[in-house]
Short mmCIF file of N, CA and C in Angstrom, two decimals:
data_model
loop_
_atom_site.label_atom_id
_atom_site.label_comp_id
_atom_site.label_asym_id
_atom_site.label_seq_id
_atom_site.Cartn_x
_atom_site.Cartn_y
_atom_site.Cartn_z
N UNK A 8 148.37 56.09 49.44
CA UNK A 8 149.07 56.91 50.40
C UNK A 8 148.51 56.63 51.78
N UNK A 9 149.36 56.39 52.74
CA UNK A 9 148.94 56.06 54.09
C UNK A 9 148.65 57.33 54.87
N UNK A 10 147.65 57.26 55.70
CA UNK A 10 147.36 58.39 56.59
C UNK A 10 148.14 58.20 57.88
N UNK A 11 148.20 59.28 58.66
CA UNK A 11 148.89 59.20 59.96
C UNK A 11 148.21 58.15 60.83
N UNK A 12 146.88 58.07 60.80
CA UNK A 12 146.17 57.13 61.64
C UNK A 12 146.44 55.69 61.21
N UNK A 13 146.61 55.47 59.89
CA UNK A 13 146.88 54.13 59.42
C UNK A 13 148.26 53.68 59.89
N UNK A 14 149.24 54.58 59.89
CA UNK A 14 150.56 54.20 60.36
C UNK A 14 150.57 54.00 61.86
N UNK A 15 149.65 54.63 62.56
CA UNK A 15 149.57 54.48 64.01
C UNK A 15 149.23 53.05 64.40
N UNK A 16 148.49 52.35 63.55
CA UNK A 16 148.11 50.98 63.86
C UNK A 16 149.33 50.10 64.08
N UNK A 17 150.45 50.48 63.47
CA UNK A 17 151.68 49.72 63.66
C UNK A 17 152.42 50.19 64.90
N UNK A 18 151.83 51.13 65.65
CA UNK A 18 152.38 51.64 66.92
C UNK A 18 153.73 52.31 66.74
N UNK A 19 153.87 53.13 65.72
CA UNK A 19 155.11 53.89 65.54
C UNK A 19 155.05 55.10 66.47
N UNK A 20 155.97 55.21 67.44
CA UNK A 20 155.93 56.31 68.39
C UNK A 20 155.98 57.68 67.74
N UNK A 21 156.78 57.84 66.67
CA UNK A 21 156.88 59.14 66.02
C UNK A 21 155.52 59.54 65.45
N UNK A 22 154.79 58.59 64.88
CA UNK A 22 153.48 58.89 64.33
C UNK A 22 152.51 59.31 65.41
N UNK A 23 152.55 58.63 66.54
CA UNK A 23 151.67 58.99 67.65
C UNK A 23 152.00 60.40 68.13
N UNK A 24 153.28 60.68 68.28
CA UNK A 24 153.70 62.02 68.70
C UNK A 24 153.27 63.09 67.72
N UNK A 25 153.40 62.79 66.44
CA UNK A 25 152.99 63.76 65.41
C UNK A 25 151.48 63.99 65.46
N UNK A 26 150.72 62.92 65.65
CA UNK A 26 149.27 63.07 65.75
C UNK A 26 148.88 63.90 66.98
N UNK A 27 149.51 63.61 68.10
CA UNK A 27 149.23 64.37 69.31
C UNK A 27 149.57 65.84 69.10
N UNK A 28 150.69 66.10 68.48
CA UNK A 28 151.11 67.49 68.23
C UNK A 28 150.13 68.19 67.31
N UNK A 29 149.65 67.50 66.29
CA UNK A 29 148.73 68.14 65.35
C UNK A 29 147.36 68.43 65.98
N UNK A 30 147.00 67.67 67.00
CA UNK A 30 145.69 67.85 67.66
C UNK A 30 145.79 68.61 68.98
N UNK A 31 146.97 69.12 69.31
CA UNK A 31 147.18 69.71 70.64
C UNK A 31 146.23 70.87 70.95
N UNK A 32 146.07 71.80 70.03
CA UNK A 32 145.22 72.97 70.31
C UNK A 32 143.78 72.53 70.59
N UNK A 33 143.28 71.61 69.80
CA UNK A 33 141.92 71.13 70.01
C UNK A 33 141.82 70.30 71.29
N UNK A 34 142.84 69.50 71.55
CA UNK A 34 142.85 68.67 72.76
C UNK A 34 142.89 69.57 74.00
N UNK A 35 143.61 70.68 73.93
CA UNK A 35 143.68 71.62 75.05
C UNK A 35 142.28 72.20 75.32
N UNK A 36 141.57 72.57 74.27
CA UNK A 36 140.20 73.09 74.45
C UNK A 36 139.29 72.07 75.10
N UNK A 37 139.41 70.81 74.70
CA UNK A 37 138.58 69.76 75.28
C UNK A 37 138.99 69.51 76.73
N UNK A 38 140.28 69.53 77.02
CA UNK A 38 140.74 69.33 78.40
C UNK A 38 140.20 70.44 79.30
N UNK A 39 140.21 71.69 78.80
CA UNK A 39 139.64 72.80 79.57
C UNK A 39 138.15 72.54 79.86
N UNK A 40 137.44 72.09 78.86
CA UNK A 40 136.00 71.82 79.04
C UNK A 40 135.78 70.70 80.05
N UNK A 41 136.62 69.67 80.00
CA UNK A 41 136.48 68.54 80.92
C UNK A 41 136.82 68.92 82.36
N UNK A 42 137.60 69.98 82.52
CA UNK A 42 138.06 70.39 83.86
C UNK A 42 137.38 71.65 84.34
N UNK A 43 136.23 71.97 83.79
CA UNK A 43 135.49 73.14 84.25
C UNK A 43 136.24 74.44 84.07
N UNK A 44 137.05 74.53 83.03
CA UNK A 44 137.83 75.72 82.72
C UNK A 44 138.94 76.02 83.72
N UNK A 45 139.29 75.05 84.55
CA UNK A 45 140.41 75.20 85.48
C UNK A 45 141.69 74.88 84.70
N UNK A 46 142.47 75.92 84.41
CA UNK A 46 143.65 75.76 83.56
C UNK A 46 144.67 74.78 84.15
N UNK A 47 144.91 74.87 85.45
CA UNK A 47 145.89 73.98 86.08
C UNK A 47 145.43 72.52 85.99
N UNK A 48 144.17 72.28 86.27
CA UNK A 48 143.64 70.91 86.20
C UNK A 48 143.68 70.42 84.75
N UNK A 49 143.37 71.30 83.80
CA UNK A 49 143.39 70.91 82.39
C UNK A 49 144.81 70.57 81.94
N UNK A 50 145.79 71.35 82.39
CA UNK A 50 147.18 71.05 82.05
C UNK A 50 147.58 69.68 82.60
N UNK A 51 147.22 69.42 83.85
CA UNK A 51 147.55 68.12 84.46
C UNK A 51 146.86 66.97 83.73
N UNK A 52 145.58 67.15 83.44
CA UNK A 52 144.83 66.09 82.77
C UNK A 52 145.39 65.82 81.38
N UNK A 53 145.70 66.88 80.63
CA UNK A 53 146.21 66.70 79.28
C UNK A 53 147.59 66.05 79.31
N UNK A 54 148.44 66.48 80.23
CA UNK A 54 149.76 65.87 80.33
C UNK A 54 149.65 64.40 80.71
N UNK A 55 148.76 64.08 81.64
CA UNK A 55 148.57 62.68 82.04
C UNK A 55 148.02 61.86 80.88
N UNK A 56 147.09 62.43 80.13
CA UNK A 56 146.52 61.72 78.98
C UNK A 56 147.61 61.45 77.93
N UNK A 57 148.42 62.46 77.64
CA UNK A 57 149.52 62.26 76.69
C UNK A 57 150.48 61.19 77.19
N UNK A 58 150.79 61.22 78.47
CA UNK A 58 151.70 60.22 79.04
C UNK A 58 151.11 58.82 78.90
N UNK A 59 149.81 58.68 79.15
CA UNK A 59 149.16 57.38 79.01
C UNK A 59 149.24 56.88 77.57
N UNK A 60 149.02 57.80 76.61
CA UNK A 60 149.06 57.42 75.20
C UNK A 60 150.48 57.02 74.80
N UNK A 61 151.45 57.86 75.14
CA UNK A 61 152.83 57.60 74.71
C UNK A 61 153.45 56.40 75.41
N UNK A 62 153.00 56.11 76.64
CA UNK A 62 153.52 54.95 77.36
C UNK A 62 152.82 53.65 76.95
N UNK A 63 151.77 53.77 76.15
CA UNK A 63 151.06 52.58 75.70
C UNK A 63 150.00 52.11 76.67
N UNK A 64 149.72 52.88 77.72
CA UNK A 64 148.67 52.49 78.67
C UNK A 64 147.29 52.63 78.03
N UNK A 65 147.15 53.59 77.13
CA UNK A 65 145.93 53.76 76.36
C UNK A 65 146.30 53.42 74.92
N UNK A 66 145.61 52.45 74.36
CA UNK A 66 145.96 51.99 73.01
C UNK A 66 144.85 52.28 72.01
N UNK A 67 145.24 52.85 70.89
CA UNK A 67 144.31 53.14 69.81
C UNK A 67 144.07 51.86 69.03
N UNK A 68 142.79 51.44 68.95
CA UNK A 68 142.49 50.18 68.27
C UNK A 68 141.84 50.37 66.91
N UNK A 69 141.65 51.61 66.49
CA UNK A 69 141.13 51.87 65.16
C UNK A 69 139.63 51.79 65.01
N UNK A 70 138.88 51.62 66.11
CA UNK A 70 137.42 51.54 66.01
C UNK A 70 136.78 52.90 65.77
N UNK A 71 137.54 53.98 65.96
CA UNK A 71 137.05 55.33 65.73
C UNK A 71 138.21 56.11 65.15
N UNK A 72 138.01 57.41 64.94
CA UNK A 72 139.13 58.22 64.49
C UNK A 72 140.08 58.43 65.66
N UNK A 73 141.33 58.74 65.37
CA UNK A 73 142.30 58.98 66.44
C UNK A 73 141.85 60.14 67.30
N UNK A 74 141.29 61.16 66.68
CA UNK A 74 140.84 62.35 67.42
C UNK A 74 139.75 61.99 68.42
N UNK A 75 138.76 61.22 68.00
CA UNK A 75 137.68 60.80 68.88
C UNK A 75 138.23 59.97 70.03
N UNK A 76 139.11 59.06 69.71
CA UNK A 76 139.72 58.21 70.74
C UNK A 76 140.51 59.05 71.73
N UNK A 77 141.29 60.01 71.23
CA UNK A 77 142.10 60.86 72.11
C UNK A 77 141.20 61.66 73.04
N UNK A 78 140.09 62.20 72.53
CA UNK A 78 139.16 62.96 73.38
C UNK A 78 138.61 62.06 74.49
N UNK A 79 138.34 60.81 74.18
CA UNK A 79 137.84 59.89 75.21
C UNK A 79 138.92 59.64 76.26
N UNK A 80 140.17 59.52 75.85
CA UNK A 80 141.27 59.32 76.80
C UNK A 80 141.39 60.55 77.70
N UNK A 81 141.30 61.74 77.11
CA UNK A 81 141.40 62.98 77.90
C UNK A 81 140.25 63.05 78.89
N UNK A 82 139.05 62.72 78.45
CA UNK A 82 137.87 62.78 79.32
C UNK A 82 138.01 61.83 80.50
N UNK A 83 138.40 60.59 80.24
CA UNK A 83 138.52 59.63 81.33
C UNK A 83 139.68 59.99 82.26
N UNK A 84 140.75 60.53 81.71
CA UNK A 84 141.88 60.96 82.53
C UNK A 84 141.47 62.11 83.44
N UNK A 85 140.76 63.09 82.89
CA UNK A 85 140.29 64.24 83.68
C UNK A 85 139.34 63.78 84.78
N UNK A 86 138.45 62.84 84.45
CA UNK A 86 137.52 62.32 85.46
C UNK A 86 138.28 61.60 86.57
N UNK A 87 139.30 60.83 86.22
CA UNK A 87 140.10 60.15 87.23
C UNK A 87 140.84 61.13 88.13
N UNK A 88 141.33 62.20 87.54
CA UNK A 88 142.03 63.21 88.34
C UNK A 88 141.05 63.95 89.25
N UNK A 89 139.83 64.20 88.77
CA UNK A 89 138.81 64.84 89.62
C UNK A 89 138.48 63.93 90.80
N UNK A 90 138.34 62.63 90.54
CA UNK A 90 138.05 61.68 91.61
C UNK A 90 139.18 61.66 92.64
N UNK A 91 140.42 61.62 92.16
CA UNK A 91 141.56 61.62 93.08
C UNK A 91 141.58 62.89 93.92
N UNK A 92 141.35 64.03 93.30
CA UNK A 92 141.33 65.30 94.04
C UNK A 92 140.20 65.30 95.05
N UNK A 93 139.05 64.79 94.65
CA UNK A 93 137.90 64.75 95.56
C UNK A 93 138.18 63.85 96.75
N UNK A 94 138.73 62.67 96.47
CA UNK A 94 139.05 61.75 97.56
C UNK A 94 140.10 62.34 98.49
N UNK A 95 141.08 63.00 97.93
CA UNK A 95 142.12 63.63 98.74
C UNK A 95 141.52 64.72 99.62
N UNK A 96 140.68 65.56 99.03
CA UNK A 96 140.03 66.63 99.80
C UNK A 96 139.13 66.04 100.88
N UNK A 97 138.44 64.98 100.55
CA UNK A 97 137.56 64.32 101.52
C UNK A 97 138.36 63.76 102.69
N UNK A 98 139.49 63.14 102.36
CA UNK A 98 140.34 62.58 103.41
C UNK A 98 140.91 63.67 104.30
N UNK A 99 141.34 64.77 103.70
CA UNK A 99 141.87 65.88 104.50
C UNK A 99 140.79 66.49 105.38
N UNK A 100 139.60 66.62 104.84
CA UNK A 100 138.50 67.19 105.62
C UNK A 100 138.17 66.29 106.80
N UNK A 101 138.18 65.00 106.56
CA UNK A 101 137.89 64.05 107.62
C UNK A 101 138.99 64.10 108.68
N UNK A 102 140.23 64.23 108.21
CA UNK A 102 141.37 64.26 109.12
C UNK A 102 141.32 65.49 110.02
N UNK A 103 141.02 66.62 109.49
CA UNK A 103 141.04 67.87 110.26
C UNK A 103 139.68 68.21 110.85
N UNK A 104 138.65 67.43 110.49
CA UNK A 104 137.28 67.67 110.94
C UNK A 104 136.75 69.03 110.50
N UNK A 105 137.32 69.53 109.44
CA UNK A 105 136.86 70.79 108.87
C UNK A 105 136.12 70.49 107.58
N UNK A 106 135.15 71.29 107.32
CA UNK A 106 134.43 71.16 106.07
C UNK A 106 135.12 72.04 105.04
N UNK A 107 135.63 71.43 104.01
CA UNK A 107 136.36 72.16 102.98
C UNK A 107 135.38 72.53 101.86
N UNK A 108 135.23 73.81 101.67
CA UNK A 108 134.39 74.30 100.57
C UNK A 108 135.31 74.71 99.42
N UNK A 109 135.07 74.17 98.24
CA UNK A 109 135.93 74.56 97.11
C UNK A 109 135.72 76.03 96.76
N UNK A 110 136.80 76.68 96.40
CA UNK A 110 136.72 78.08 96.00
C UNK A 110 135.99 78.15 94.66
N UNK A 111 135.17 79.17 94.47
CA UNK A 111 134.49 79.29 93.19
C UNK A 111 135.52 79.48 92.07
N UNK A 112 135.27 78.81 90.96
CA UNK A 112 136.19 78.86 89.84
C UNK A 112 135.66 79.85 88.81
N UNK A 113 136.48 80.83 88.52
CA UNK A 113 136.14 81.77 87.45
C UNK A 113 136.96 81.40 86.23
N UNK A 114 136.30 81.17 85.15
CA UNK A 114 136.99 80.79 83.94
C UNK A 114 137.63 81.99 83.27
N UNK A 115 138.59 81.71 82.39
CA UNK A 115 139.27 82.80 81.70
C UNK A 115 138.32 83.63 80.84
N UNK A 116 137.23 83.02 80.37
CA UNK A 116 136.29 83.79 79.54
C UNK A 116 135.66 84.92 80.34
N UNK A 117 135.32 84.64 81.63
CA UNK A 117 134.69 85.66 82.46
C UNK A 117 135.64 86.82 82.70
N UNK A 118 136.92 86.53 82.82
CA UNK A 118 137.90 87.57 83.09
C UNK A 118 138.32 88.33 81.85
N UNK A 119 138.34 87.66 80.72
CA UNK A 119 138.90 88.27 79.52
C UNK A 119 137.87 88.53 78.42
N UNK A 120 136.63 88.27 78.69
CA UNK A 120 135.61 88.43 77.65
C UNK A 120 135.56 89.88 77.18
N UNK A 121 135.51 90.06 75.89
CA UNK A 121 135.49 91.42 75.34
C UNK A 121 134.08 91.87 75.00
N UNK A 122 133.12 90.96 75.12
CA UNK A 122 131.78 91.37 74.74
C UNK A 122 130.74 90.77 75.68
N UNK A 123 129.60 91.40 75.72
CA UNK A 123 128.49 90.92 76.53
C UNK A 123 128.02 89.55 76.06
N UNK A 124 128.02 89.33 74.75
CA UNK A 124 127.56 88.06 74.21
C UNK A 124 128.41 86.90 74.68
N UNK A 125 129.73 87.08 74.75
CA UNK A 125 130.60 86.01 75.21
C UNK A 125 130.31 85.67 76.67
N UNK A 126 130.08 86.71 77.48
CA UNK A 126 129.76 86.48 78.89
C UNK A 126 128.40 85.80 79.03
N UNK A 127 127.44 86.24 78.23
CA UNK A 127 126.11 85.64 78.29
C UNK A 127 126.15 84.17 77.88
N UNK A 128 126.94 83.85 76.87
CA UNK A 128 127.04 82.46 76.41
C UNK A 128 127.70 81.59 77.48
N UNK A 129 128.77 82.09 78.08
CA UNK A 129 129.44 81.33 79.14
C UNK A 129 128.47 81.06 80.30
N UNK A 130 127.70 82.05 80.67
CA UNK A 130 126.72 81.89 81.75
C UNK A 130 125.66 80.87 81.36
N UNK A 131 125.18 80.98 80.13
CA UNK A 131 124.14 80.06 79.67
C UNK A 131 124.66 78.62 79.63
N UNK A 132 125.88 78.43 79.15
CA UNK A 132 126.46 77.08 79.10
C UNK A 132 126.60 76.49 80.50
N UNK A 133 126.94 77.33 81.46
CA UNK A 133 127.12 76.82 82.82
C UNK A 133 125.80 76.35 83.43
N UNK A 134 124.69 76.80 82.88
CA UNK A 134 123.38 76.40 83.40
C UNK A 134 122.88 75.10 82.79
N UNK A 135 123.59 74.57 81.80
CA UNK A 135 123.21 73.30 81.19
C UNK A 135 123.72 72.15 82.05
N UNK A 136 123.15 70.98 81.82
CA UNK A 136 123.67 69.79 82.51
C UNK A 136 125.07 69.49 81.98
N UNK A 137 125.84 68.73 82.74
CA UNK A 137 127.20 68.39 82.34
C UNK A 137 127.21 67.69 80.98
N UNK A 138 126.33 66.74 80.78
CA UNK A 138 126.29 65.99 79.52
C UNK A 138 125.95 66.91 78.34
N UNK A 139 124.96 67.80 78.55
CA UNK A 139 124.60 68.72 77.48
C UNK A 139 125.78 69.61 77.13
N UNK A 140 126.48 70.12 78.15
CA UNK A 140 127.65 70.97 77.90
C UNK A 140 128.71 70.20 77.13
N UNK A 141 128.97 68.95 77.56
CA UNK A 141 130.01 68.16 76.91
C UNK A 141 129.67 67.89 75.44
N UNK A 142 128.44 67.48 75.18
CA UNK A 142 128.05 67.19 73.80
C UNK A 142 128.13 68.46 72.95
N UNK A 143 127.59 69.56 73.45
CA UNK A 143 127.63 70.81 72.69
C UNK A 143 129.06 71.28 72.48
N UNK A 144 129.92 71.14 73.47
CA UNK A 144 131.32 71.55 73.31
C UNK A 144 131.99 70.73 72.21
N UNK A 145 131.82 69.42 72.27
CA UNK A 145 132.45 68.57 71.26
C UNK A 145 131.96 68.88 69.85
N UNK A 146 130.67 69.15 69.71
CA UNK A 146 130.12 69.40 68.39
C UNK A 146 130.49 70.80 67.90
N UNK A 147 130.29 71.83 68.74
CA UNK A 147 130.50 73.20 68.28
C UNK A 147 131.95 73.66 68.35
N UNK A 148 132.66 73.36 69.42
CA UNK A 148 134.03 73.85 69.58
C UNK A 148 135.07 72.91 69.00
N UNK A 149 134.81 71.61 69.05
CA UNK A 149 135.80 70.65 68.57
C UNK A 149 135.49 70.12 67.18
N UNK A 150 134.32 70.46 66.64
CA UNK A 150 133.99 70.08 65.28
C UNK A 150 133.66 68.61 65.07
N UNK A 151 133.29 67.91 66.13
CA UNK A 151 132.93 66.50 65.98
C UNK A 151 131.47 66.38 65.56
N UNK A 152 131.13 65.24 64.99
CA UNK A 152 129.73 64.95 64.72
C UNK A 152 129.10 64.44 66.02
N UNK A 153 127.79 64.36 66.03
CA UNK A 153 127.12 63.84 67.22
C UNK A 153 127.51 62.38 67.45
N UNK A 154 127.69 61.63 66.38
CA UNK A 154 128.10 60.23 66.49
C UNK A 154 129.49 60.14 67.13
N UNK A 155 130.42 61.00 66.69
CA UNK A 155 131.76 61.00 67.27
C UNK A 155 131.73 61.44 68.74
N UNK A 156 130.92 62.45 69.04
CA UNK A 156 130.78 62.92 70.42
C UNK A 156 130.25 61.80 71.30
N UNK A 157 129.30 61.03 70.78
CA UNK A 157 128.76 59.90 71.54
C UNK A 157 129.87 58.91 71.86
N UNK A 158 130.76 58.67 70.91
CA UNK A 158 131.89 57.76 71.14
C UNK A 158 132.83 58.29 72.21
N UNK A 159 133.13 59.59 72.18
CA UNK A 159 134.02 60.19 73.17
C UNK A 159 133.42 60.07 74.57
N UNK A 160 132.12 60.33 74.68
CA UNK A 160 131.45 60.37 75.98
C UNK A 160 130.92 59.01 76.43
N UNK A 161 131.10 57.99 75.58
CA UNK A 161 130.64 56.64 75.88
C UNK A 161 129.12 56.63 76.10
N UNK A 162 128.42 57.29 75.18
CA UNK A 162 126.95 57.34 75.20
C UNK A 162 126.41 56.65 73.96
N UNK A 163 125.16 56.26 74.02
CA UNK A 163 124.52 55.76 72.80
C UNK A 163 124.30 56.97 71.89
N UNK A 164 124.17 56.73 70.61
CA UNK A 164 123.97 57.83 69.66
C UNK A 164 122.65 58.54 69.97
N UNK A 165 121.62 57.78 70.31
CA UNK A 165 120.33 58.38 70.64
C UNK A 165 120.42 59.28 71.85
N UNK A 166 121.13 58.84 72.86
CA UNK A 166 121.30 59.64 74.07
C UNK A 166 122.07 60.92 73.76
N UNK A 167 123.12 60.81 72.97
CA UNK A 167 123.90 62.00 72.59
C UNK A 167 123.03 62.99 71.82
N UNK A 168 122.19 62.48 70.93
CA UNK A 168 121.30 63.37 70.17
C UNK A 168 120.31 64.08 71.08
N UNK A 169 119.78 63.36 72.05
CA UNK A 169 118.83 63.96 73.00
C UNK A 169 119.54 65.06 73.79
N UNK A 170 120.74 64.79 74.31
CA UNK A 170 121.49 65.81 75.06
C UNK A 170 121.79 67.02 74.17
N UNK A 171 122.14 66.76 72.92
CA UNK A 171 122.45 67.83 71.97
C UNK A 171 121.22 68.71 71.72
N UNK A 172 120.09 68.08 71.40
CA UNK A 172 118.88 68.84 71.10
C UNK A 172 118.35 69.58 72.32
N UNK A 173 118.33 68.92 73.46
CA UNK A 173 117.84 69.57 74.68
C UNK A 173 118.77 70.71 75.11
N UNK A 174 120.08 70.51 74.94
CA UNK A 174 121.04 71.56 75.27
C UNK A 174 120.85 72.78 74.39
N UNK A 175 120.66 72.57 73.08
CA UNK A 175 120.42 73.70 72.16
C UNK A 175 119.13 74.42 72.52
N UNK A 176 118.09 73.67 72.80
CA UNK A 176 116.80 74.28 73.14
C UNK A 176 116.91 75.09 74.43
N UNK A 177 117.61 74.55 75.42
CA UNK A 177 117.76 75.27 76.69
C UNK A 177 118.59 76.52 76.50
N UNK A 178 119.66 76.45 75.71
CA UNK A 178 120.45 77.64 75.42
C UNK A 178 119.59 78.72 74.75
N UNK A 179 118.77 78.29 73.83
CA UNK A 179 117.90 79.24 73.13
C UNK A 179 116.96 79.93 74.12
N UNK A 180 116.38 79.15 75.04
CA UNK A 180 115.48 79.74 76.04
C UNK A 180 116.22 80.70 76.97
N UNK A 181 117.45 80.38 77.32
CA UNK A 181 118.22 81.23 78.23
C UNK A 181 118.67 82.50 77.53
N UNK A 182 119.17 82.35 76.31
CA UNK A 182 119.79 83.49 75.62
C UNK A 182 118.81 84.42 74.92
N UNK A 183 117.64 83.92 74.54
CA UNK A 183 116.67 84.74 73.84
C UNK A 183 115.47 84.94 74.76
N UNK A 184 115.40 86.08 75.44
CA UNK A 184 114.29 86.33 76.35
C UNK A 184 112.94 86.30 75.60
N UNK A 185 111.89 86.03 76.35
CA UNK A 185 110.54 85.94 75.79
C UNK A 185 110.17 87.15 74.95
N UNK A 186 110.61 88.33 75.38
CA UNK A 186 110.24 89.58 74.70
C UNK A 186 110.74 89.59 73.27
N UNK A 187 111.92 88.99 73.01
CA UNK A 187 112.54 89.05 71.68
C UNK A 187 112.23 87.85 70.81
N UNK A 188 111.44 86.91 71.25
CA UNK A 188 111.16 85.71 70.46
C UNK A 188 110.16 85.97 69.40
#
């Protein structure tokens, strides 16, 4: 019996669309993480990533799982969109000779959190390095292994493990005060 990923190797558009549809909820979570919880930016990045996949600009070569490959496409697409936005803002600032300060971004968790623990976790995650946050998000929220997360982030497995372990240790120090240890 063929899997969806095996049929994808033959570049059947319906199979690609079905795979994207089946991974949409998880891909949305990863896009949010890649865009600093900015919903509009995440929507744009995810739509652009899907367009790249469906147009054949990003091609799945089977070296990893389709899910891991898709996360890498979303990550690079989001990074490209951040660069474009940054360059645009920089050009506008130069043009008007004004210094543009980005508005602080409040994530939906901060606004809709129902418990103190959710708010504390969001705060603690924001204090981690970008790489630590990305690795922890992929492992805990997206269910990837550290090896798969390394593939998505284009890191060596050893580097991904170091970011994972250091991120967990730092979260533990932030979330569990000295008094309660």
